[in-house]
Coordinates of C-alpha atoms in Angstrom, one line a residue:
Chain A
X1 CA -11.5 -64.9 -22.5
X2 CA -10.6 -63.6 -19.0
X3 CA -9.4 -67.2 -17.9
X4 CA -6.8 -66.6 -21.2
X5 CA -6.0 -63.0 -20.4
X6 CA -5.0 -64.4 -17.1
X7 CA -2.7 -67.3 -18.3
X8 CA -1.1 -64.2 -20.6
X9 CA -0.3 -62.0 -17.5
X10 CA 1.0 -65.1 -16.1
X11 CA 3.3 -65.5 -18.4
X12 CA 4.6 -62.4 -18.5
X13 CA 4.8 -61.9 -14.9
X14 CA 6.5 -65.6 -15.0
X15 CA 9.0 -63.8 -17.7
X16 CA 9.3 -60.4 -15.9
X17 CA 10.0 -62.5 -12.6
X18 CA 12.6 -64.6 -14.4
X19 CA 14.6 -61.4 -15.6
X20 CA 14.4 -59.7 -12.2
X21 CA 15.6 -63.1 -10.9
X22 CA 18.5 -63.5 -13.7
X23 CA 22.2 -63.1 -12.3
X24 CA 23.7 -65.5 -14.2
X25 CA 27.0 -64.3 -16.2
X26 CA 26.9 -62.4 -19.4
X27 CA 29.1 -64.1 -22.5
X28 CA 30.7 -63.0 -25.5
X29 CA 32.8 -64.4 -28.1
X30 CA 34.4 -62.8 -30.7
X31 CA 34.8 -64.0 -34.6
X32 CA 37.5 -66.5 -35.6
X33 CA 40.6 -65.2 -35.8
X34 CA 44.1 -67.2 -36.6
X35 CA 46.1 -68.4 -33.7
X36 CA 49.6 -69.7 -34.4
X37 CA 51.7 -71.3 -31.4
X38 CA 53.8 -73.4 -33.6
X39 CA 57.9 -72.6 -32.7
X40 CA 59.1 -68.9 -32.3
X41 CA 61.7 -69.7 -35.3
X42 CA 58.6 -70.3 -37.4
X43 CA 57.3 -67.4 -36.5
X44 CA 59.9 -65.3 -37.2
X45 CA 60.5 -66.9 -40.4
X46 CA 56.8 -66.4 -41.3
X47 CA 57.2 -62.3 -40.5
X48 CA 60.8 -62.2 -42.1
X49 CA 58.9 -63.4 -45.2
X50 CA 55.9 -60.6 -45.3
X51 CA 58.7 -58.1 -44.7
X52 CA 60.6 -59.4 -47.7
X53 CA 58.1 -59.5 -50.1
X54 CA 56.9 -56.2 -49.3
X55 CA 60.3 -54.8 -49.0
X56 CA 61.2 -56.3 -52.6
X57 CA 58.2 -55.1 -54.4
X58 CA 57.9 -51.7 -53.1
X59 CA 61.6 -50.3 -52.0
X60 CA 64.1 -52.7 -53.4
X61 CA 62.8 -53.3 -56.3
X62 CA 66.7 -54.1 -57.7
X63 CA 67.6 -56.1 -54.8
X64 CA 68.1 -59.7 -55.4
X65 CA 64.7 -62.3 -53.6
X66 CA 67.4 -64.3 -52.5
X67 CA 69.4 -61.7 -50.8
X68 CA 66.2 -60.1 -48.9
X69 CA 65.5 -63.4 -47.7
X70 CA 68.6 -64.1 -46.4
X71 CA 69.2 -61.2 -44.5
X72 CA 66.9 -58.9 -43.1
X73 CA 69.2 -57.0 -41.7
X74 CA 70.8 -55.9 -44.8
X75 CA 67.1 -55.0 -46.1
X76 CA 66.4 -52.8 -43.0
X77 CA 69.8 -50.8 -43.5
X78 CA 69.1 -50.7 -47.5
X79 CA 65.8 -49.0 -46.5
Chain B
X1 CA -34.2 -60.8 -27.9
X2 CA -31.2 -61.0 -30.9
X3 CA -30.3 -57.2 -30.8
X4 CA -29.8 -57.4 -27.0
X5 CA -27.9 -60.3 -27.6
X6 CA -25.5 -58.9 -29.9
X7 CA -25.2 -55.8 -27.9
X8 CA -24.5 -57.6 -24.7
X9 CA -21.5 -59.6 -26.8
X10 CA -20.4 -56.8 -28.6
X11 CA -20.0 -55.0 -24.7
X12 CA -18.4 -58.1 -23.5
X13 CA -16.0 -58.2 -26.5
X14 CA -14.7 -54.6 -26.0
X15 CA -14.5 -55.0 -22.0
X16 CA -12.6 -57.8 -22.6
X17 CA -10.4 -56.1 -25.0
X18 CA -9.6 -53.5 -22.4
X19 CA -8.7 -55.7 -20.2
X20 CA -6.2 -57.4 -22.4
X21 CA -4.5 -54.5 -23.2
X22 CA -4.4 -53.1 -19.4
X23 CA -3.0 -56.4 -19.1
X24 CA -0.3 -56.3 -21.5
X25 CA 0.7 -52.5 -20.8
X26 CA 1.0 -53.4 -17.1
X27 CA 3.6 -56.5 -18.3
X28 CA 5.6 -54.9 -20.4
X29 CA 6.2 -52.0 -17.9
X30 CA 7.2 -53.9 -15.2
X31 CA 9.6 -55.9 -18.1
X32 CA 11.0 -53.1 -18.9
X33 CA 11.7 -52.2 -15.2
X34 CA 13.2 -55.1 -14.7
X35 CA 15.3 -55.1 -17.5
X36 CA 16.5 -51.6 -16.1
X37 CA 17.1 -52.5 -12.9
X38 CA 19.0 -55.5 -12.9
X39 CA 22.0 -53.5 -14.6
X40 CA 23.8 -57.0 -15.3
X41 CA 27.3 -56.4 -16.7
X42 CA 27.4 -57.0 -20.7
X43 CA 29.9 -57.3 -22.5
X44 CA 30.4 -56.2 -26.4
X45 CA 32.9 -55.8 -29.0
X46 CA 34.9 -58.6 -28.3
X47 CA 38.0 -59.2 -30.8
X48 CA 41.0 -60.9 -30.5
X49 CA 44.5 -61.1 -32.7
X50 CA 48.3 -62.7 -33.0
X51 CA 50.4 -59.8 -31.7
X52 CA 52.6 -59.9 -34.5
X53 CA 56.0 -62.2 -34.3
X54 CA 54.7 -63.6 -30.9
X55 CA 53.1 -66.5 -29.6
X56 CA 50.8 -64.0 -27.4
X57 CA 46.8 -63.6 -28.1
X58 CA 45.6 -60.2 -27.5
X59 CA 42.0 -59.8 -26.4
X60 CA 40.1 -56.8 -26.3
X61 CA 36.7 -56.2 -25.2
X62 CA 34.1 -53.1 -23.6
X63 CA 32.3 -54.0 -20.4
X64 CA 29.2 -52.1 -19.1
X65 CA 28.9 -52.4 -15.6
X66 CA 32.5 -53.5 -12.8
X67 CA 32.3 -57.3 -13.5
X68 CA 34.5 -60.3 -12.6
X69 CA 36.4 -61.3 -15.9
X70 CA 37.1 -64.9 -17.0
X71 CA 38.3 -66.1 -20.5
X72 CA 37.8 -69.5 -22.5
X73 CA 38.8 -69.9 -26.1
X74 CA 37.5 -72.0 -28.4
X75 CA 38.7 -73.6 -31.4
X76 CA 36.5 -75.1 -34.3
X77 CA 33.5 -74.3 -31.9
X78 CA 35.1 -76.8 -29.2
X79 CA 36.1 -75.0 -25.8
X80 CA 40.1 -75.4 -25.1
X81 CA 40.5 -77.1 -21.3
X82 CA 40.5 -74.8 -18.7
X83 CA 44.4 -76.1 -18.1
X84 CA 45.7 -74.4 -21.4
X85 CA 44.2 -70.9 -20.8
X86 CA 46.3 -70.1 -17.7
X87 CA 49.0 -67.6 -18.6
X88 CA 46.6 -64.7 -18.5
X89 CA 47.4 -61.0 -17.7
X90 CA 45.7 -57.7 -17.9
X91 CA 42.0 -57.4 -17.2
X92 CA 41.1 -61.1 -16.8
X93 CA 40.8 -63.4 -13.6
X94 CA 39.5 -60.5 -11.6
X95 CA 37.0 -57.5 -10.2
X96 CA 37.2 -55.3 -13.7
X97 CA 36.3 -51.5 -13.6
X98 CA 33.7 -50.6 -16.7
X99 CA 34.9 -49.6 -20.0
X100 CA 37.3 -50.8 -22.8
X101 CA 39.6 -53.4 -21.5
X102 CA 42.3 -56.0 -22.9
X103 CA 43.9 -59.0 -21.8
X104 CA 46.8 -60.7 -22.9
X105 CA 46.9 -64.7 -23.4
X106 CA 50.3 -66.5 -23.9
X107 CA 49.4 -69.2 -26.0
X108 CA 52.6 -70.3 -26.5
X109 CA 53.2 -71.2 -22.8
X110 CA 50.1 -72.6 -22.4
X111 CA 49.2 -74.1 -26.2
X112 CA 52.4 -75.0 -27.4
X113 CA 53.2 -76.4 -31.1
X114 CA 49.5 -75.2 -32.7
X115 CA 48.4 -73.9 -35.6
X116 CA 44.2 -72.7 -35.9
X117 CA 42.6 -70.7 -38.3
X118 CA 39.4 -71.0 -36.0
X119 CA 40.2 -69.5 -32.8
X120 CA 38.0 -67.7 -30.8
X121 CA 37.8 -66.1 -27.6
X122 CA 35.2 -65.7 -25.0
X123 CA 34.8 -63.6 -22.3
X124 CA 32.7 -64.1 -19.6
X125 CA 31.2 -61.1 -17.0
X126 CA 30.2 -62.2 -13.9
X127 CA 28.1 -60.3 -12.0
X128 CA 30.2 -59.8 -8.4
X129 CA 27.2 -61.3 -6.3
X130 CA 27.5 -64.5 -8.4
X131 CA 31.1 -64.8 -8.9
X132 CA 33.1 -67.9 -10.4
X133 CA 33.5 -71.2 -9.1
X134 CA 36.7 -70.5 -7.6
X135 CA 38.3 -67.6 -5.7
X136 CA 41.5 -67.3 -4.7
X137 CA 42.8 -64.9 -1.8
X138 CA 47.1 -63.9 -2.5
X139 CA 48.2 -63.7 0.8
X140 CA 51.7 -63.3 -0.5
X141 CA 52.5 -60.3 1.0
X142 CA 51.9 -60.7 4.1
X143 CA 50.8 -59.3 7.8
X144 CA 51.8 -56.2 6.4
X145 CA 50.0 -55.8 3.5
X146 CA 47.1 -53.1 3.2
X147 CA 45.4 -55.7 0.8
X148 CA 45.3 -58.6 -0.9
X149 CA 44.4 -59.6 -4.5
X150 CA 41.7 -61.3 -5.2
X151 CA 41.2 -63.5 -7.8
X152 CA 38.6 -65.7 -9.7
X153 CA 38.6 -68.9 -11.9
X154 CA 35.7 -70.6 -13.3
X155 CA 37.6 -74.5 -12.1
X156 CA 41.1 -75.8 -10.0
X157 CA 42.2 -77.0 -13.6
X158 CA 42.2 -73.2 -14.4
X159 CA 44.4 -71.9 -11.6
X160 CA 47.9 -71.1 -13.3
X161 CA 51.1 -72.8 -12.2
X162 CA 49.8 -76.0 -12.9
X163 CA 47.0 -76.0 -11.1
X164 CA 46.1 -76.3 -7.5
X165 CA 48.8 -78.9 -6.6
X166 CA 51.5 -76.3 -6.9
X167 CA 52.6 -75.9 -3.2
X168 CA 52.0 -72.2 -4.0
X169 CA 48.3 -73.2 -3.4
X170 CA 48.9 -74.7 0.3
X171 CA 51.4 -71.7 1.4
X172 CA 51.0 -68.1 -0.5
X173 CA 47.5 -68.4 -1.5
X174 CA 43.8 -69.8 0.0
X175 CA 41.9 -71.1 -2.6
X176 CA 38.3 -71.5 -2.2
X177 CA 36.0 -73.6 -4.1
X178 CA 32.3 -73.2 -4.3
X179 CA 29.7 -75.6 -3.2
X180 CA 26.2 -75.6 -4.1
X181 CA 23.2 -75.5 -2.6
X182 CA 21.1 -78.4 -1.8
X183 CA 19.5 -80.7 0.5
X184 CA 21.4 -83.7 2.4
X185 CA 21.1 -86.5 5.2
X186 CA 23.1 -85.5 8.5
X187 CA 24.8 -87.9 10.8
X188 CA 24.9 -91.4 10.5
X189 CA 22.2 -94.1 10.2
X190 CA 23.5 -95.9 13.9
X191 CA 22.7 -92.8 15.9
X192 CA 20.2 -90.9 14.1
X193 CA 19.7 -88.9 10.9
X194 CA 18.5 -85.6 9.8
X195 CA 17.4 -84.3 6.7
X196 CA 19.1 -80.7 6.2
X197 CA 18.8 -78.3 3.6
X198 CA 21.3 -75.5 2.8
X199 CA 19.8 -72.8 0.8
X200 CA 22.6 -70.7 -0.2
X201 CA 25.9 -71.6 -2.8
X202 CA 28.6 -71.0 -0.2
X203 CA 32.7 -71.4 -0.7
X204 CA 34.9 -73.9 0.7
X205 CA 38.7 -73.9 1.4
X206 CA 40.0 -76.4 -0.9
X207 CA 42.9 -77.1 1.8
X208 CA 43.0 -76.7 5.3
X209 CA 44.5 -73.4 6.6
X210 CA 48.6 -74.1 6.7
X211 CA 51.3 -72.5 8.5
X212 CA 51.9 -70.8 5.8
X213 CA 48.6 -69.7 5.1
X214 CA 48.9 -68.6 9.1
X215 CA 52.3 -66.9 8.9
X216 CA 51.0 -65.1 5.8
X217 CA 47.9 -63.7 7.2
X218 CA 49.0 -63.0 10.6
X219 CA 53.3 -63.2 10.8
X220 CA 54.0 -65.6 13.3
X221 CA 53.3 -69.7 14.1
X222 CA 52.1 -70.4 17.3
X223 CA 54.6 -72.3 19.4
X224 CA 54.9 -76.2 19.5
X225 CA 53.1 -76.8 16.5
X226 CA 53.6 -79.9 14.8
X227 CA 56.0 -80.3 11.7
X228 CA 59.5 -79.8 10.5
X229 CA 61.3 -77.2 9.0
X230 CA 61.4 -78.4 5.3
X231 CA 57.0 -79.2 5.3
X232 CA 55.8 -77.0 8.0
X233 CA 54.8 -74.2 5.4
X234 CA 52.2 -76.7 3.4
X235 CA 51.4 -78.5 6.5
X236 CA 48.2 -77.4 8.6
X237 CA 48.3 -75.2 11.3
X238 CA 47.5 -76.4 15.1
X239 CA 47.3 -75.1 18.6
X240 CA 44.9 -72.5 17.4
X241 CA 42.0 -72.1 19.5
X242 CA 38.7 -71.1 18.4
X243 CA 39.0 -67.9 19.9
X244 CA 42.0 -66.9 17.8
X245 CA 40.1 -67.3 14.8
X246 CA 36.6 -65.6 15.7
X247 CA 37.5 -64.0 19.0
X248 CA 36.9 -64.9 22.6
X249 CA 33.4 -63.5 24.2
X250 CA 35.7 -64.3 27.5
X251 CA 38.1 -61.9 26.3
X252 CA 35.6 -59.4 26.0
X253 CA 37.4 -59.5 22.2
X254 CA 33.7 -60.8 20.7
X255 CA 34.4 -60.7 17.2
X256 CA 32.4 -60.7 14.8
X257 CA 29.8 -60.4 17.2
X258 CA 31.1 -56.8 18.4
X259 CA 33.3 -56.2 15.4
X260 CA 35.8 -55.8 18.5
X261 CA 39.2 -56.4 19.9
X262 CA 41.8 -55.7 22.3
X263 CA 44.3 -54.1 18.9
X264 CA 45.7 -55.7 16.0
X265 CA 48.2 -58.0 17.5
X266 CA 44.3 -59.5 18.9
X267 CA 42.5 -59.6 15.8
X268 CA 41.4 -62.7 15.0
X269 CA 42.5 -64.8 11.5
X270 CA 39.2 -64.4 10.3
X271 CA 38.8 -60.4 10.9
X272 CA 42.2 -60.0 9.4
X273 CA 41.1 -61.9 6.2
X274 CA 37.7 -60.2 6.0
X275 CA 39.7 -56.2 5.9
X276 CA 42.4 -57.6 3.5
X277 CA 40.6 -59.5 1.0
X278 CA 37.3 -56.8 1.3
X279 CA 35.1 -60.3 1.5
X280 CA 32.6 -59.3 5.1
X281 CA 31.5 -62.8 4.9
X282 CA 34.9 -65.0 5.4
X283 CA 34.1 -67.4 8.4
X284 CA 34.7 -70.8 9.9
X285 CA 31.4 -73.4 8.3
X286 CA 28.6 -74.3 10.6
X287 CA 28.3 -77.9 11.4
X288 CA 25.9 -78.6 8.8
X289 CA 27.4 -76.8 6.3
X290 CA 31.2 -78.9 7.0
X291 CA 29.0 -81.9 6.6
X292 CA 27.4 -81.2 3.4
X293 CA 30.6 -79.9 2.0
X294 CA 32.3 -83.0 3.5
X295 CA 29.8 -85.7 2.1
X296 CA 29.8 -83.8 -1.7
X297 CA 26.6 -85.8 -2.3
X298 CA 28.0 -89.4 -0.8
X299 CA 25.4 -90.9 1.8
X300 CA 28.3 -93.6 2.7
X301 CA 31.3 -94.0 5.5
X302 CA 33.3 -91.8 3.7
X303 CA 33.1 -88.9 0.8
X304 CA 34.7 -91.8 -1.6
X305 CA 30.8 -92.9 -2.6
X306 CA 32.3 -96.5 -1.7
X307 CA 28.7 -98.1 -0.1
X308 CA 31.3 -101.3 0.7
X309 CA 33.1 -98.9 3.0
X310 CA 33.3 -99.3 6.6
X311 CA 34.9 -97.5 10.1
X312 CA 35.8 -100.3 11.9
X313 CA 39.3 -101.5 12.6
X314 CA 42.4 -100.3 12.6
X315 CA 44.5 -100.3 9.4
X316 CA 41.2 -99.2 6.8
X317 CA 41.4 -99.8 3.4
X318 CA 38.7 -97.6 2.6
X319 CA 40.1 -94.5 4.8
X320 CA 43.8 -94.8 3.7
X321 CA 43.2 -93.3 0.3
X322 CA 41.4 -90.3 1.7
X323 CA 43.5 -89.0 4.6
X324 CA 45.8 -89.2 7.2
X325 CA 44.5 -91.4 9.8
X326 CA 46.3 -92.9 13.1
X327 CA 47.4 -96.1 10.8
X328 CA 48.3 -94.8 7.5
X329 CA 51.1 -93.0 9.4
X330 CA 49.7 -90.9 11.1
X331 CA 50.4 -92.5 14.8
X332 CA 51.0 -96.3 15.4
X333 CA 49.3 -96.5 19.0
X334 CA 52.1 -97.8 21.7
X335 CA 54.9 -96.5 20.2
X336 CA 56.2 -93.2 21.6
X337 CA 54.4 -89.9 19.9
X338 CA 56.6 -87.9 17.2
X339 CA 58.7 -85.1 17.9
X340 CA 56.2 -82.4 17.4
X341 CA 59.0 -80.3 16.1
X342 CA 60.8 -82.4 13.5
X343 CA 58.4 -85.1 12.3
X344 CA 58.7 -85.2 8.9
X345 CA 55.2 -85.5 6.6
X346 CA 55.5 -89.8 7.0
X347 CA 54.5 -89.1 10.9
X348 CA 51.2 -86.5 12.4
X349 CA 49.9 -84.4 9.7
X350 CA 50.4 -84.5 6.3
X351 CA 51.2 -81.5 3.2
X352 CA 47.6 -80.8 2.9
X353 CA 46.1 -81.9 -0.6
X354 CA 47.9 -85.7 -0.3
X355 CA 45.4 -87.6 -0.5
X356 CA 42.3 -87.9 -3.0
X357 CA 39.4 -85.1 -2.7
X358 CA 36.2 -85.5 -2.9
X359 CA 33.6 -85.4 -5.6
X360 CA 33.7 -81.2 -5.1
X361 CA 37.6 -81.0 -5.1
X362 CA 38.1 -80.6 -1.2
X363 CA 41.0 -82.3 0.3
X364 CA 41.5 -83.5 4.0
X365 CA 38.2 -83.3 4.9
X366 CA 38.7 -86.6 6.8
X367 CA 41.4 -87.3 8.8
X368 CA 44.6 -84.8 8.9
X369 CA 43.6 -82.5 11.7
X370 CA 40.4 -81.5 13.0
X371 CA 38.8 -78.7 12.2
X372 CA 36.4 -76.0 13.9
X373 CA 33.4 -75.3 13.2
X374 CA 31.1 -72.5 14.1
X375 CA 28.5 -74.1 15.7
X376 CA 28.4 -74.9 20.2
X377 CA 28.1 -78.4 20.7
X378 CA 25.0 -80.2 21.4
X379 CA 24.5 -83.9 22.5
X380 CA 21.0 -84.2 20.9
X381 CA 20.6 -84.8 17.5
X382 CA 19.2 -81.3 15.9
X383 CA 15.8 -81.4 14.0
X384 CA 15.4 -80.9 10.1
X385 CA 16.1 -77.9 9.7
X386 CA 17.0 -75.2 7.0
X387 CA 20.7 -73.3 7.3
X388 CA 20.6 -74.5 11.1
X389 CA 23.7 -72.5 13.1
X390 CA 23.3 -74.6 16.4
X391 CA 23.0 -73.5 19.6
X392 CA 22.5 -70.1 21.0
X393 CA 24.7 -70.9 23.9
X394 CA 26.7 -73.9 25.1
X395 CA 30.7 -74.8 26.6
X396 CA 32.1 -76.1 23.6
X397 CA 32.1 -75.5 19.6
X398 CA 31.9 -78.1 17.0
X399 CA 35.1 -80.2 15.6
X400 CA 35.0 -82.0 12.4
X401 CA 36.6 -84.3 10.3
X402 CA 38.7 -86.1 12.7
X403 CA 42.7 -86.4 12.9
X404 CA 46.0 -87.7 12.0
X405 CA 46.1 -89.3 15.7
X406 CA 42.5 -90.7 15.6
X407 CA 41.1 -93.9 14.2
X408 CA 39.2 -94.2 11.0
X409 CA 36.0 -94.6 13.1
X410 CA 36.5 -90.9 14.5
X411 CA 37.1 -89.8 11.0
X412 CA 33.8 -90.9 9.2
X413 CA 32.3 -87.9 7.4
X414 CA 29.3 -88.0 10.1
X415 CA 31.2 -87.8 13.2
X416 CA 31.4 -85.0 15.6
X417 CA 33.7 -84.2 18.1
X418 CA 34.2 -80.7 20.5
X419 CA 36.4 -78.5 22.7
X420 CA 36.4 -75.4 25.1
X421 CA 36.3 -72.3 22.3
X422 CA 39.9 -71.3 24.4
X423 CA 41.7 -75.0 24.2
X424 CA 44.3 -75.8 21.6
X425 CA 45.5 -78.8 20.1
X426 CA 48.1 -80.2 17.8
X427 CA 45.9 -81.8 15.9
X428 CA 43.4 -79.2 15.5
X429 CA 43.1 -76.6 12.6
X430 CA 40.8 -75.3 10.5
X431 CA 39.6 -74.4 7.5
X432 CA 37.6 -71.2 5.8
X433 CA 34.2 -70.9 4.4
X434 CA 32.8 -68.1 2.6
X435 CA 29.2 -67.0 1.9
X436 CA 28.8 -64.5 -1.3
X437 CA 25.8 -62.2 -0.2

């Protein structure tokens, strides 16, 4: 029994000894998000869109699609 | 004879049971302790978005303890190559205070013409007693400067600007690489051999020190050096003496052994670097560390691994890849020396990082110009040792690596050559070393 004991407190001594010892770097990741690097003109194109549909369904409810996709400027002074 | 029996193990049993739990309370205390004390930096709530109609990642994370920063990103669960995650900014690639932080990735710089639903960023603390693999001192602004920044990649292939080729590399910035620990054979097999042991990770300079490394760090070139107007910058500096790097015990200018000299104009490179960069431990390598750095695990010739290679000759197939040599252009014997003022990189020294490093990423560590090491000089063959440091006293210090004007047989990564601590030469530099207590 005590020759058991004493592997047990070796252990955890070994354990306690390796955290005291432990310097090594601390890393984190965070969840998986979208990442989209594709052209700046797809971009834009791709936020032009959200603005239009949002922009057509909630202030310009009159407004032509076609128009609010064409010109965004002509949405932004309409708003 | 039975009742004392089962008494005597029912005694036993509950002794035993004590000491099991003594046992146990005693561990997890000190675990506990432990976990306390070692105050490791952690990091936590990590997240990371598109700012919107941008190619630009935005990272945000909390940090516990002042840590050294690095990021990787994944995508799909596979890491991205340390080359694409360059364009960083914010509080990444260096010392960070505690607290909530954020750094800014531009992806579309580095990771042009991509589209992942799966990306994912991961950010590494490093405790600042066991940074990255690379440091990198900005000497950029000059002799002047109260400081300078300090910053840290986890490989070359990380360093931004395409990497440690970019001349920036060999004339605004020293970047050192770090070598780790580990055991080694000394000299060569001819004259006698050593078994050494170095028991501490330790950085390198990638490159030798260059003039512009020099001019940087302490505003002017010493006079006569070799090299022309359009390379000098990226070529190493000569005609330093020992003593202008850790000071002169002659001079009564002792440095670091007095932490004293004469004023500032006197303060050797080393001092200089140590106050700007806040690193107490910058220094010139001993002897044994050069030659472990040097050999990056290679027992042959040369730090190529090539077992076929030899030192003999003149023209040497197996040194001409490596460095520059008397006859890879370096000097043709009986033909009248280069103008130490004009010779262009096809004559003397070479722009540092020419020829092909070694299996750790250091370049010119044979051939090129010599370069000092810490150690005096000592004509018998030093025992196995652990961290030797040479000599307590002697009339010359340790040169390495051999030269542009020497043969390939003085440029074998077990040779070892010396000078008077006060001599100068022009085709002897240096480069720096760096222990992280």
């Amino acid at each position: 029994m005590m020759e058991k004991n004493m592997k047990t407190a070796a252990v955890m001594m070994m354990f306690t000894a390796g955290l005291v010892c432990a310097d090594g770097p601390w890393v984190v990741s965070s969840a998986d998000v979208a990442l989209d690097t594709r052209s700046k003109s797809s971009l834009i194109a791709d936020t032009d869109e959200e603005v239009d549909a949002r922009s057509y369904t909630e202030d310009l409810s009159g407004f032509s699609k076609i128009d609010t996709r064409i010109n965004r400027g002509t949405l932004i002074m309409f708003m | 004879m039975g009742r004392l029996s089962e008494a005597y193990w029912r005694q036993r049993s509950e002794e035993s049971m004590m000491t099991k739990k003594v046992i146990w309370v005693t561990a997890l205390v000190l675990t506990a302790g432990a976990w306390s004390a070692r105050a490791l930096p952690e990091v936590s709530n990590v997240a990371m978005q598109q700012i919107t109609g941008t190619r630009t990642m935005q990272i945000t994370y909390t940090l516990s303890e002042d840590a050294i920063i690095t990021l990787g990103i994944e995508t799909n669960g596979v890491a991205l190559p340390d080359k694409v995650i360059t364009f960083l900014s914010g509080d990444v690639c260096k010392k960070v205070d505690a607290g909530p932080r954020t750094i800014q990735w531009d992806a579309g710089a580095d990771w042009d013409g991509n589209l992942d639903a799966t990306a994912r960023a991961v950010v590494t603390a490093w405790p600042t007693n066991n940074p990255p693999d690379v440091i990198v001192f900005d000497v950029t602004d000059g002799s002047g400067a109260a400081s300078y920044p300090v910053y840290y990649y986890t490989s070359l292939e990380a360093l931004p600007y395409g990497g440690v080729q970019n001349f920036i590399y060999k004339c605004d910035r020293l970047v050192m690489k770090k070598i780790p620990r580990g055991s080694f054979t000394m000299g060569w097999l001819d004259i006698g051999v050593r078994q050494m042991t170095i028991s501490k990770d330790f950085y390198m300079g990638v490159y030798e020190v260059t003039q512009g490394h020099w001019y940087r760090v302490r505003g002017t070139i010493p006079d006569g050096i070799v090299a022309d107007y359009q390379t000098r910058m990226v070529r190493p500096v000569t005609k330093v003496s020992y003593d202008h790097l850790r000071g002169s015990t002659s001079q009564n200018v002792d440095w670091p052994t007095t932490e004293s000299y004469i004023n500032p104009v006197d303060q050797p490179f080393l001092s200089r670097l140590r106050d700007k960069t806040g690193f107490g431990m910058i220094d010139l390598p001993t002897d044994a560390q050069w030659e472990y750095a040097c050999r990056a695990g290679t027992r042959t010739t040369f730090n190529s691994g090539d077992f076929a290679s030899t030192a003999g000759g003149t023209v040497n197939e197996w040194l001409n890849p490596l460095g520059r040599y008397q006859y890879n252009g370096g000097w043709v014997g009986g033909v009248t020396l280069p103008d130490y003022a004009t010779c262009p990189p096809s004559q003397a020294t070479h722009i540092v990082g020419s020829y092909a490093p070694n299996a750790w990423g250091l370049y010119d560590m044979h051939g090129n110009v010599l370069e000092w090491c810490r150690d005096w000089h000592q004509t018998v063959i030093p025992p196995n040792d652990t961290d030797p440091t040479g000599p307590t006293t002697g009339s010359a210090r340790v040169q390495r690596g051999g030269d542009w004007y020497w043969t390939a047989e003085n440029c074998r990564s077990g040779y070892r050559g010396s000078a008077t601590p006060s001599s100068v030469s022009g085709s002897c530099g240096f480069r720096v070393m760096m222990n992280v207590e």
